[in-house]
């Protein structure tokens, strides 16, 4: 999985697609993510957690080599109303059923969740597993039609999500937080209320997201902490004539607490 460099910078492609349109890339996403989890000591990831690749309401962002052979990171947006509950519902519903009402209310105008964010060791430190994938996910949200986004954040991603326009949602859990004793992890519920206007985002992040949104397919030299990377963005989603958010919302059923969803060893946290 060696990176290609040009003028001292790694060169990668960041591509967006609907999960069911590209099963082979979904499999490479899953394999790459599993390698990362194994490296940090997570030995077993249940196969059911990969059902998102068959979810018609899941959208994927993948960071790969320009030839598509190597994968360096990824993220996903799951839209409420697909074949699965949102990951945040699975992770917190057993502890506070109010999450189901909250998601349901937002889902009436179209909502989703940013999740599954990861990057490989080869590309660590260049912002792929943090700011650049997060910006790209928000950039494509209007193509999907959703108005808002949820995120369940580990402590080290809270500031990142605030920069791109999320706010803490204190109406669920313990003022927005959930504690997982097996993992000794505090997770925080965040919501981006308006993916179109991004009123709470920093000026720098808002400007970058809107440029990605307006241009879709563009090459940018990105910089994080004096490290530069060349990213070939391909954010124009294909086959969107086959996607109908209105129908997804119409067919949606409200989720309820289900112990089968919950596996503390296998949480999907940003």
Coordinates of N, CA and C in Angstrom, one line a residue, residues 81-185:
X81 N -33.8 5.8 7.4 CA -34.8 5.3 6.6 C -34.3 4.2 5.7
X82 N -33.0 3.9 5.8 CA -32.5 2.8 5.0 C -32.8 1.4 5.6
X83 N -32.0 0.4 5.2 CA -32.3 -0.9 5.7 C -31.7 -1.2 7.1
X84 N -31.1 -0.2 7.7 CA -30.5 -0.3 9.1 C -30.9 1.0 9.9
X85 N -31.0 0.8 11.2 CA -31.0 2.0 12.0 C -29.7 2.8 11.9
X86 N -29.8 4.1 12.2 CA -28.5 4.8 12.2 C -27.6 4.2 13.3
X87 N -26.3 4.2 13.0 CA -25.3 3.7 14.0 C -25.5 4.3 15.4
X88 N -25.9 5.6 15.5 CA -26.1 6.3 16.8 C -27.3 5.7 17.5
X89 N -28.3 5.3 16.8 CA -29.4 4.6 17.4 C -29.0 3.2 17.9
X90 N -28.2 2.5 17.2 CA -27.8 1.2 17.6 C -26.9 1.3 18.9
X91 N -26.1 2.4 18.9 CA -25.1 2.5 20.0 C -25.7 3.1 21.3
X92 N -26.7 3.9 21.2 CA -27.2 4.6 22.4 C -28.7 4.3 22.7
X93 N -29.4 3.7 21.8 CA -30.9 3.4 22.1 C -31.2 2.6 23.3
X94 N -30.3 1.7 23.7 CA -30.5 0.9 24.9 C -30.3 1.7 26.1
X95 N -29.6 2.8 26.1 CA -29.3 3.6 27.2 C -30.3 4.8 27.3
X96 N -30.8 5.3 26.2 CA -31.7 6.4 26.2 C -32.5 6.3 25.0
X97 N -33.8 5.9 25.1 CA -34.7 5.7 24.0 C -35.1 7.0 23.3
X98 N -34.7 8.2 24.0 CA -35.1 9.5 23.4 C -34.3 9.7 22.0
X99 N -33.2 8.9 21.8 CA -32.5 9.1 20.6 C -33.4 8.7 19.4
X100 N -34.3 7.8 19.6 CA -35.2 7.4 18.5 C -36.1 8.5 18.1
X101 N -36.7 9.2 19.1 CA -37.6 10.3 18.8 C -36.8 11.5 18.1
X102 N -35.6 11.7 18.6 CA -34.8 12.8 18.1 C -34.4 12.5 16.6
X103 N -34.0 11.3 16.3 CA -33.7 11.0 14.9 C -34.9 11.0 14.0
X104 N -36.0 10.5 14.6 CA -37.3 10.5 13.8 C -37.7 11.9 13.4
X105 N -37.6 12.9 14.4 CA -38.0 14.2 14.1 C -37.1 14.9 13.0
X106 N -35.8 14.7 13.1 CA -34.9 15.2 12.1 C -35.1 14.5 10.7
X107 N -35.5 13.2 10.8 CA -35.6 12.4 9.6 C -36.7 12.9 8.7
X108 N -37.7 13.6 9.2 CA -38.9 14.0 8.4 C -38.5 14.9 7.3
X109 N -37.3 15.6 7.5 CA -36.8 16.5 6.4 C -35.6 15.9 5.8
X110 N -35.2 14.7 6.2 CA -34.0 14.1 5.7 C -32.8 14.3 6.6
X111 N -32.4 13.2 7.2 CA -31.2 13.3 8.1 C -30.3 12.0 7.8
X112 N -29.1 12.1 8.3 CA -28.2 11.0 8.2 C -27.2 11.1 9.3
X113 N -26.2 10.2 9.2 CA -25.1 10.2 10.2 C -23.7 10.0 9.5
X114 N -22.8 10.8 9.9 CA -21.4 10.6 9.5 C -20.8 9.6 10.4
X115 N -20.2 8.6 9.8 CA -19.7 7.5 10.7 C -18.5 6.7 9.9
X116 N -18.0 5.7 10.5 CA -17.0 4.9 9.9 C -15.7 5.6 9.4
X117 N -15.3 6.7 10.1 CA -14.2 7.4 9.7 C -12.9 6.7 10.1
X118 N -11.9 6.6 9.2 CA -10.7 5.9 9.5 C -9.6 6.3 8.4
X119 N -8.4 6.1 8.8 CA -7.3 6.2 7.9 C -6.2 5.2 8.2
X120 N -5.4 4.8 7.2 CA -4.3 3.8 7.4 C -3.1 4.5 8.0
X121 N -2.2 3.7 8.5 CA -1.0 4.3 9.1 C -0.1 5.0 8.0
X122 N -0.1 4.6 6.8 CA 0.7 5.2 5.7 C 0.4 6.7 5.6
X123 N -0.8 7.0 5.8 CA -1.2 8.4 5.5 C -1.5 9.2 6.8
X124 N -1.2 8.6 8.0 CA -1.4 9.3 9.2 C -0.7 10.7 9.3
X125 N -1.4 11.6 9.8 CA -0.8 13.0 10.0 C -1.1 13.9 8.9
X126 N -1.8 13.5 7.8 CA -2.1 14.3 6.7 C -3.5 14.9 6.7
X127 N -4.3 14.5 7.7 CA -5.6 15.0 7.9 C -6.7 14.2 7.1
X128 N -6.3 13.1 6.5 CA -7.3 12.3 5.8 C -8.3 11.7 6.8
X129 N -7.9 11.1 7.9 CA -8.8 10.5 8.8 C -9.5 11.5 9.7
X130 N -9.4 12.7 9.4 CA -10.0 13.8 10.2 C -10.7 14.8 9.4
X131 N -10.0 15.9 9.1 CA -10.7 17.1 8.5 C -11.1 16.9 7.1
X132 N -10.3 16.3 6.2 CA -10.6 16.3 4.8 C -11.7 15.4 4.4
X133 N -11.8 14.2 5.0 CA -12.9 13.3 4.8 C -14.2 13.9 5.4
X134 N -14.1 14.5 6.6 CA -15.3 15.1 7.2 C -15.8 16.3 6.4
X135 N -15.0 17.1 5.9 CA -15.4 18.2 5.0 C -16.1 17.6 3.7
X136 N -15.5 16.6 3.1 CA -16.0 16.0 1.9 C -17.4 15.4 2.1
X137 N -17.6 14.8 3.3 CA -18.9 14.2 3.6 C -20.0 15.2 3.7
X138 N -19.7 16.3 4.4 CA -20.6 17.4 4.5 C -20.9 18.1 3.1
X139 N -19.9 18.1 2.3 CA -20.0 18.7 1.0 C -21.0 17.9 0.1
X140 N -21.1 16.6 0.2 CA -22.0 15.8 -0.6 C -23.4 15.7 -0.1
X141 N -23.6 16.2 1.2 CA -24.9 16.0 1.8 C -26.1 16.6 1.0
X142 N -26.0 17.8 0.4 CA -27.1 18.3 -0.4 C -27.4 17.4 -1.7
X143 N -26.4 16.8 -2.2 CA -26.7 15.9 -3.4 C -27.6 14.7 -2.9
X144 N -27.4 14.3 -1.7 CA -28.2 13.2 -1.2 C -29.6 13.7 -0.8
X145 N -29.7 15.0 -0.5 CA -30.9 15.7 -0.1 C -31.2 15.9 1.3
X146 N -30.3 15.4 2.2 CA -30.5 15.5 3.6 C -30.2 16.9 4.1
X147 N -30.9 17.3 5.2 CA -30.8 18.7 5.7 C -29.9 18.7 6.9
X148 N -29.7 17.6 7.6 CA -28.9 17.6 8.8 C -28.1 16.3 8.9
X149 N -27.1 16.3 9.8 CA -26.3 15.1 10.1 C -26.1 14.9 11.6
X150 N -26.1 13.7 12.0 CA -25.7 13.3 13.4 C -24.3 12.8 13.3
X151 N -23.7 12.8 14.5 CA -22.4 12.1 14.7 C -22.3 11.7 16.2
X152 N -21.7 10.6 16.4 CA -21.4 10.1 17.8 C -19.9 10.2 17.9
X153 N -19.4 11.1 18.7 CA -18.0 11.4 18.7 C -17.2 10.9 19.9
X154 N -16.0 10.4 19.6 CA -15.0 10.2 20.7 C -14.5 11.5 21.1
X155 N -13.9 11.6 22.3 CA -13.5 12.9 22.8 C -12.6 13.7 21.9
X156 N -11.7 13.0 21.2 CA -10.7 13.6 20.3 C -11.3 14.1 19.0
X157 N -12.6 13.8 18.7 CA -13.1 14.4 17.4 C -14.2 15.5 17.7
X158 N -14.4 15.8 18.9 CA -15.5 16.8 19.2 C -15.1 18.2 18.6
X159 N -13.9 18.6 18.8 CA -13.5 19.9 18.3 C -13.5 19.9 16.8
X160 N -13.1 18.8 16.2 CA -13.1 18.7 14.7 C -14.6 18.9 14.2
X161 N -15.5 18.2 14.8 CA -16.9 18.4 14.4 C -17.5 19.8 14.6
X162 N -17.1 20.4 15.7 CA -17.5 21.8 16.0 C -17.0 22.7 14.9
X163 N -15.8 22.5 14.4 CA -15.2 23.4 13.4 C -16.0 23.3 12.1
X164 N -16.6 22.2 11.8 CA -17.3 22.0 10.5 C -18.8 22.3 10.7
X165 N -19.2 22.7 11.9 CA -20.6 23.1 12.1 C -21.5 22.3 12.9
X166 N -21.0 21.2 13.5 CA -21.8 20.5 14.5 C -21.9 21.2 15.8
X167 N -23.0 20.9 16.6 CA -23.1 21.3 17.9 C -23.4 20.1 18.8
X168 N -23.2 20.3 20.1 CA -23.5 19.2 21.1 C -25.0 19.2 21.3
X169 N -25.6 18.0 21.2 CA -27.0 17.8 21.5 C -27.2 17.3 22.9
X170 N -27.6 18.2 23.8 CA -27.7 17.8 25.3 C -29.0 17.1 25.7
X171 N -29.9 16.9 24.7 CA -31.2 16.4 25.1 C -31.3 14.9 25.2
X172 N -30.2 14.2 25.0 CA -30.1 12.7 25.1 C -28.9 12.4 26.0
X173 N -29.0 11.2 26.6 CA -27.9 10.7 27.5 C -27.7 11.6 28.7
X174 N -26.5 11.7 29.1 CA -26.1 12.6 30.2 C -25.6 13.9 29.6
X175 N -26.5 14.8 29.4 CA -26.2 16.1 28.7 C -25.5 15.8 27.4
X176 N -25.9 14.8 26.7 CA -25.4 14.5 25.3 C -24.3 13.4 25.3
X177 N -23.9 13.0 26.5 CA -22.8 12.0 26.5 C -23.3 10.6 26.9
X178 N -22.6 9.6 26.5 CA -22.9 8.2 26.8 C -21.5 7.6 27.2
X179 N -21.6 6.8 28.3 CA -20.3 6.2 28.8 C -20.4 4.7 28.6
X180 N -19.3 4.1 28.0 CA -19.2 2.7 27.7 C -18.1 2.1 28.6
X181 N -18.5 1.5 29.7 CA -17.5 1.1 30.7 C -16.5 0.0 30.1
X182 N -16.9 -0.9 29.2 CA -16.0 -1.9 28.7 C -14.9 -1.2 27.9
X183 N -15.2 -0.1 27.3 CA -14.2 0.6 26.5 C -13.6 1.8 27.2
X184 N -14.1 2.1 28.4 CA -13.7 3.3 29.1 C -13.8 4.5 28.2
X185 N -14.9 4.6 27.5 CA -15.1 5.6 26.5 C -16.3 6.5 26.7

